[in-house]
mmCIF file of C-alpha atoms in Angstrom:
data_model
loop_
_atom_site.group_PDB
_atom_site.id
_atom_site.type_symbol
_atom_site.label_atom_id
_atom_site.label_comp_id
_atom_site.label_asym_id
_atom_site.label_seq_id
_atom_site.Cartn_x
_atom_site.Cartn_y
_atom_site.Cartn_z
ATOM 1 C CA UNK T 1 -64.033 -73.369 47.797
ATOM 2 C CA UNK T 2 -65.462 -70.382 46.943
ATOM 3 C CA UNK T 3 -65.698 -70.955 42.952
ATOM 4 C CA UNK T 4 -66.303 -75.055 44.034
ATOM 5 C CA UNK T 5 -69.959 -74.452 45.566
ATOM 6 C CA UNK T 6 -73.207 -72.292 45.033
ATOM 7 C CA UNK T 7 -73.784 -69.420 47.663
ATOM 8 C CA UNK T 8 -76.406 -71.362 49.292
ATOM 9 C CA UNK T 9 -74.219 -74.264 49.737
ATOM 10 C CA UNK T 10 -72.071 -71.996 51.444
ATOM 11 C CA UNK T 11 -73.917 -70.026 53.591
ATOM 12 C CA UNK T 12 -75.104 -73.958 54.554
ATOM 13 C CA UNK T 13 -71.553 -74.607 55.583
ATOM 14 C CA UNK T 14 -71.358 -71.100 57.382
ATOM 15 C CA UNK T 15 -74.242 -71.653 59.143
ATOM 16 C CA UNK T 16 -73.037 -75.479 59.982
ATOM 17 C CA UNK T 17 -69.368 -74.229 60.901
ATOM 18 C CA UNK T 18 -71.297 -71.006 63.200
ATOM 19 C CA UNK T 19 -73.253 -73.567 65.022
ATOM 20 C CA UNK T 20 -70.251 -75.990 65.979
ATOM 21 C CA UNK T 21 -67.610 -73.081 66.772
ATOM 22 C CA UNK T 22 -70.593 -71.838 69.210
ATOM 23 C CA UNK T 23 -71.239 -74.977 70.784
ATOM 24 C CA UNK T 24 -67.294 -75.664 71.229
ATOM 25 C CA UNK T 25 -67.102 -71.816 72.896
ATOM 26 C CA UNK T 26 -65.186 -70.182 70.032
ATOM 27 C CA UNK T 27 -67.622 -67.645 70.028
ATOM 28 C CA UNK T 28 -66.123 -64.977 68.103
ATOM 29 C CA UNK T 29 -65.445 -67.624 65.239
ATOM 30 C CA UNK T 30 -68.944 -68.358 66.120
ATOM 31 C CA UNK T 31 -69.612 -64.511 65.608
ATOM 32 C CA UNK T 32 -67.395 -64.319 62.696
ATOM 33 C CA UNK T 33 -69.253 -67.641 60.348
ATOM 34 C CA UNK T 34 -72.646 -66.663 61.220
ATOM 35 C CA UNK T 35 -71.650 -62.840 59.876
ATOM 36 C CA UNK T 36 -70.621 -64.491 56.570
ATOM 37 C CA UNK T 37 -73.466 -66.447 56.396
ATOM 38 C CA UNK T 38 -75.751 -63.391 56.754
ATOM 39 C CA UNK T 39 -77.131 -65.201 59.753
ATOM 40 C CA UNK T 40 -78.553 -62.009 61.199
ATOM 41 C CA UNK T 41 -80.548 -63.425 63.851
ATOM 42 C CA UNK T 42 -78.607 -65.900 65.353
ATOM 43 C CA UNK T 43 -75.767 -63.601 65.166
ATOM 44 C CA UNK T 44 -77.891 -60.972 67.225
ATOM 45 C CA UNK T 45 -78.838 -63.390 69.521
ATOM 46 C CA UNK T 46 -74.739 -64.453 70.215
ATOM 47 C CA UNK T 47 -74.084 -61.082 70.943
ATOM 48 C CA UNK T 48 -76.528 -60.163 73.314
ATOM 49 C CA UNK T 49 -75.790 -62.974 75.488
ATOM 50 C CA UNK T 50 -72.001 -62.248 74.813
ATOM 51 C CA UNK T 51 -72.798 -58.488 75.950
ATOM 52 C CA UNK T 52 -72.076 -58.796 79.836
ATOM 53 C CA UNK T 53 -69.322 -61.355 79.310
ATOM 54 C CA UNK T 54 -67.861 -58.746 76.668
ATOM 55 C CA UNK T 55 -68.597 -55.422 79.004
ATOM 56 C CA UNK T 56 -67.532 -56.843 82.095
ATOM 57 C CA UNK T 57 -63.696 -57.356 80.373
ATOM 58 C CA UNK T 58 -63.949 -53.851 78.910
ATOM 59 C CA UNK T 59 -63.981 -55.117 75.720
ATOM 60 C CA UNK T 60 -67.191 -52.531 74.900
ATOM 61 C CA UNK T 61 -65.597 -51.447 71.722
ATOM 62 C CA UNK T 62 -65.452 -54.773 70.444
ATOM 63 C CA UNK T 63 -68.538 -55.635 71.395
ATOM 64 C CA UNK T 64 -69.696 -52.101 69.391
ATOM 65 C CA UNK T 65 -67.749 -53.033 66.598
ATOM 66 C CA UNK T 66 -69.329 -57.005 66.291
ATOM 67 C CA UNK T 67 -72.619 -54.682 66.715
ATOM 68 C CA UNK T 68 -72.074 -52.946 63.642
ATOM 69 C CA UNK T 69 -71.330 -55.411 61.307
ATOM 70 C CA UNK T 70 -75.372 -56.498 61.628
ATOM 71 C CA UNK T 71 -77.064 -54.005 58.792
ATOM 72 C CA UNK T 72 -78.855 -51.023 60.734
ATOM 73 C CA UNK T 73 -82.280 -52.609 59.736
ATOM 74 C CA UNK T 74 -81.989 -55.158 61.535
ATOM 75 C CA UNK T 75 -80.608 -53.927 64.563
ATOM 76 C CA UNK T 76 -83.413 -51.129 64.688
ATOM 77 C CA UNK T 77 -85.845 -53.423 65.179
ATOM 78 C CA UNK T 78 -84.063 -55.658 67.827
ATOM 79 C CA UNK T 79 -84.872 -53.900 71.282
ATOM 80 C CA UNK T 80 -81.653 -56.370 73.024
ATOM 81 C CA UNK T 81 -79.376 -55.228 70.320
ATOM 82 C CA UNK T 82 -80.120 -51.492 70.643
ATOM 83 C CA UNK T 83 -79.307 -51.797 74.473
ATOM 84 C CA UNK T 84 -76.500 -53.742 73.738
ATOM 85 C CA UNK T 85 -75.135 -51.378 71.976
ATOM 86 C CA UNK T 86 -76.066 -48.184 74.248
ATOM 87 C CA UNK T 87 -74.058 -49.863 76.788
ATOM 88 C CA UNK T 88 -71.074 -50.611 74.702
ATOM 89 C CA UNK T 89 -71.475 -46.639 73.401
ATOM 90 C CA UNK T 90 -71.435 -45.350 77.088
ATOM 91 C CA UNK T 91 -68.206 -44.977 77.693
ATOM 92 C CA UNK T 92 -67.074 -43.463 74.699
ATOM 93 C CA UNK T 93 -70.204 -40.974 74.004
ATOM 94 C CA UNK T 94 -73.303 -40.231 76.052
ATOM 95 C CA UNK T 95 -75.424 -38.687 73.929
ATOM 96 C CA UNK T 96 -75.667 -41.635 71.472
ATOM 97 C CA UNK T 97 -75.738 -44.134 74.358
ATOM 98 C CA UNK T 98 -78.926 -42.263 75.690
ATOM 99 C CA UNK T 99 -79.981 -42.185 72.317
ATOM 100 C CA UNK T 100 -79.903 -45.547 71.850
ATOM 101 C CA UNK T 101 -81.197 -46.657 75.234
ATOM 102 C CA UNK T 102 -84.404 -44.687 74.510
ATOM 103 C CA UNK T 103 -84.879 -46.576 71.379
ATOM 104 C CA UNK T 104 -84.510 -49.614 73.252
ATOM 105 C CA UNK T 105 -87.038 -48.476 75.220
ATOM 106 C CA UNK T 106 -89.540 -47.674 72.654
ATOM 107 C CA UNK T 107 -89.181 -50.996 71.470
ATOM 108 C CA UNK T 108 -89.163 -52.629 75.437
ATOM 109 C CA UNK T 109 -92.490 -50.629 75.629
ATOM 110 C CA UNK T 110 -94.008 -52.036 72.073
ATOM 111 C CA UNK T 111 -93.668 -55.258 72.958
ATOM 112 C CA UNK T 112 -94.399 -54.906 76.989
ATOM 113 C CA UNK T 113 -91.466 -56.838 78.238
ATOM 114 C CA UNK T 114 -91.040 -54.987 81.258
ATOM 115 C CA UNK T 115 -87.488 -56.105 81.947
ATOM 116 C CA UNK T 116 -85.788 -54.110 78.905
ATOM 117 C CA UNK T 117 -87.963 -51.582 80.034
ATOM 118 C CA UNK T 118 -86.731 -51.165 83.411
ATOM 119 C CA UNK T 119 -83.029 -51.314 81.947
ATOM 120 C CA UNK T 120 -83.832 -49.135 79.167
ATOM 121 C CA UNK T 121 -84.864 -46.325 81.275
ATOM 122 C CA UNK T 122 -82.321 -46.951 84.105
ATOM 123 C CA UNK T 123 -80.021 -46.340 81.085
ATOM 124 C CA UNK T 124 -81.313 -43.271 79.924
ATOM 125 C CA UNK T 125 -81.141 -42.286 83.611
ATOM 126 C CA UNK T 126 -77.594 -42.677 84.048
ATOM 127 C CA UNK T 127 -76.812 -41.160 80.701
ATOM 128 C CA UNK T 128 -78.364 -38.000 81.450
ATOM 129 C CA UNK T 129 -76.457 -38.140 85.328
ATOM 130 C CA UNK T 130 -73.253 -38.600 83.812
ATOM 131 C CA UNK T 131 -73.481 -36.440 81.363
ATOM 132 C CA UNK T 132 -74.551 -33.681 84.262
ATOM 133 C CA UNK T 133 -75.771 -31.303 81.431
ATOM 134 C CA UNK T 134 -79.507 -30.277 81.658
ATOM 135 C CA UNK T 135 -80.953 -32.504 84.619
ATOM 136 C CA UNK T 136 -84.161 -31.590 83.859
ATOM 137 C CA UNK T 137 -84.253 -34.168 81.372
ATOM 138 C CA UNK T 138 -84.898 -36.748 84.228
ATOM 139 C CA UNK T 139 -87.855 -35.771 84.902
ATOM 140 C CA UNK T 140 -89.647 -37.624 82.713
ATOM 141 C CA UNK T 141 -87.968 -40.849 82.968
ATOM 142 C CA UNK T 142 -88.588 -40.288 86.781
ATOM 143 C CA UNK T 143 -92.661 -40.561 85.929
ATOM 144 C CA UNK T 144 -91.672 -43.197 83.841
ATOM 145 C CA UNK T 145 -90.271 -45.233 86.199
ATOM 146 C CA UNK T 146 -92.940 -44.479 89.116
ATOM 147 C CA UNK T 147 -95.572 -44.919 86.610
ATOM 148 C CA UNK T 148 -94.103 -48.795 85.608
ATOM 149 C CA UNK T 149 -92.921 -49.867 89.182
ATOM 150 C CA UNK T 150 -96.375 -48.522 91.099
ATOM 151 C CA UNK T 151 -95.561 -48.114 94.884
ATOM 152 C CA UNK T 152 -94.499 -51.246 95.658
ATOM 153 C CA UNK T 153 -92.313 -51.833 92.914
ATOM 154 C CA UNK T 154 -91.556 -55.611 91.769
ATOM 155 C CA UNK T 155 -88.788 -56.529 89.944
ATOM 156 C CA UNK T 156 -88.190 -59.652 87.440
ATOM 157 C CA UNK T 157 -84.811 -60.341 88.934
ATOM 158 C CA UNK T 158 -82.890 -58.856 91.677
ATOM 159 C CA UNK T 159 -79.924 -57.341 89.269
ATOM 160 C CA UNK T 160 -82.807 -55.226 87.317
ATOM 161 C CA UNK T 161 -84.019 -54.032 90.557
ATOM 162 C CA UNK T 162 -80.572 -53.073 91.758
ATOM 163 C CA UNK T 163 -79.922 -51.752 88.919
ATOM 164 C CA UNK T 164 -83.051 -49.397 88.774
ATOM 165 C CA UNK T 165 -83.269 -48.786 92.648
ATOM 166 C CA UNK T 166 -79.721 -47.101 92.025
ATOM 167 C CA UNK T 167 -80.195 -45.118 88.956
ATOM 168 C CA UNK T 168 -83.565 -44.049 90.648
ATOM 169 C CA UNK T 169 -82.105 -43.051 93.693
ATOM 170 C CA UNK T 170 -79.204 -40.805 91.943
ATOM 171 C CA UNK T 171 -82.293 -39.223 89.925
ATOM 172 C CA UNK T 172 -84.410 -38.141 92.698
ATOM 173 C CA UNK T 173 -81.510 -36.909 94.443
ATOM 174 C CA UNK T 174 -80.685 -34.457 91.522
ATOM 175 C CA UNK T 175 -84.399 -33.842 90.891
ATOM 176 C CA UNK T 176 -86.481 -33.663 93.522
ATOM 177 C CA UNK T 177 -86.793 -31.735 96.827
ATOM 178 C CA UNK T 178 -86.297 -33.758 100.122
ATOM 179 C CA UNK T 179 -89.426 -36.007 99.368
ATOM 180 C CA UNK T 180 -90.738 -39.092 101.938
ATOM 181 C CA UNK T 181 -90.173 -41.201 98.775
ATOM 182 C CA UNK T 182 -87.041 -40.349 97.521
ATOM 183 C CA UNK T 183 -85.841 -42.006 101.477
ATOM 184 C CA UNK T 184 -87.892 -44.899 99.986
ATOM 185 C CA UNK T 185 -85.272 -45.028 96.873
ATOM 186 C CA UNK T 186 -82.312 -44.172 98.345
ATOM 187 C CA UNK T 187 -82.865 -46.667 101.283
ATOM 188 C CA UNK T 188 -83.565 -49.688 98.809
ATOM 189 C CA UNK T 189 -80.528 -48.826 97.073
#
């Protein structure tokens, strides 16, 4: 087939197969054709709505690995992707999870879509916690937080603000002397 048709005509038929094996739920044949077809974007955009599905069966270094196969310049500039892939990078090393959660962050903040970063920093939060090497590293993403959520913090949906009430909570614990708002934290968590 290969020698039968012009590379456009095949990445056409990539991108025609990608699009049906999505639809039909094969979504790592889905993955797979849209990778062949150099379909960067739609590829990225699979795999960051595959990312809980993928995380919650423990299949992080899969999800890593799909992760990788989209070139480094794209990925860089795709805020979803980077956190995507600080979360699959968690278990297996910290210090490039945290890494990557604070470029997610960078790019959260550049385009102001204060979801990613409320997960961003939670992430960076819990990376330094679990790590339990110099704590003083929460400190700023302590101001960052208090600084985004204001004292009567809002959240866009009540699984960001779990998960940044907890992460908070765990922070000001390790940081912060017995505070009136640190009770605040630890009491929405």
């Amino acid at each position: 087939l290969r020698e039968e048709r012009s590379p456009q005509e095949l990445e056409s038929l990539h991108r025609c197969a990608a699009g049906y094996a999505e639809a039909s739920g094969d979504l790592e044949e889905a993955l797979r054709l849209w990778c062949d077809a150099g379909a960067w974007a739609e590829m990225s955009r699979l795999l960051v709505n595959m990312t809980p599905g993928m995380l919650e069966q423990g299949r992080g270094a899969a999800l890593a690995a799909w992760i990788d196969r989209v070139p480094v310049a794209v990925r860089e500039r795709d805020a979803w992707m980077q956190f995507a892939l600080a979360q699959a990078r968690l278990p297996e090393s910290l210090a490039q999870a945290r890494s990557l959660f604070e470029a997610a962050y960078a790019l959260f903040d550049a385009a102001a879509d204060r979801a990613g970063v409320l997960l961003a920093a939670a992430g960076v939060v819990d990376s330094i916690v679990l790590e339990f090497g110099d704590l003083k590293r929460l400190d700023p993403w302590i101001e960052r937080l208090e600084k985004t959520l204001g004292p009567n913090p809002r959240f866009p949906e009540p699984t960001i603000g779990l998960r940044v009430t907890s992460s908070m909570a765990v922070a000001l614990l390790f940081r912060r002397e017995r505070r009136e708002d640190m009770t605040v934290w630890i009491d929405r968590a």
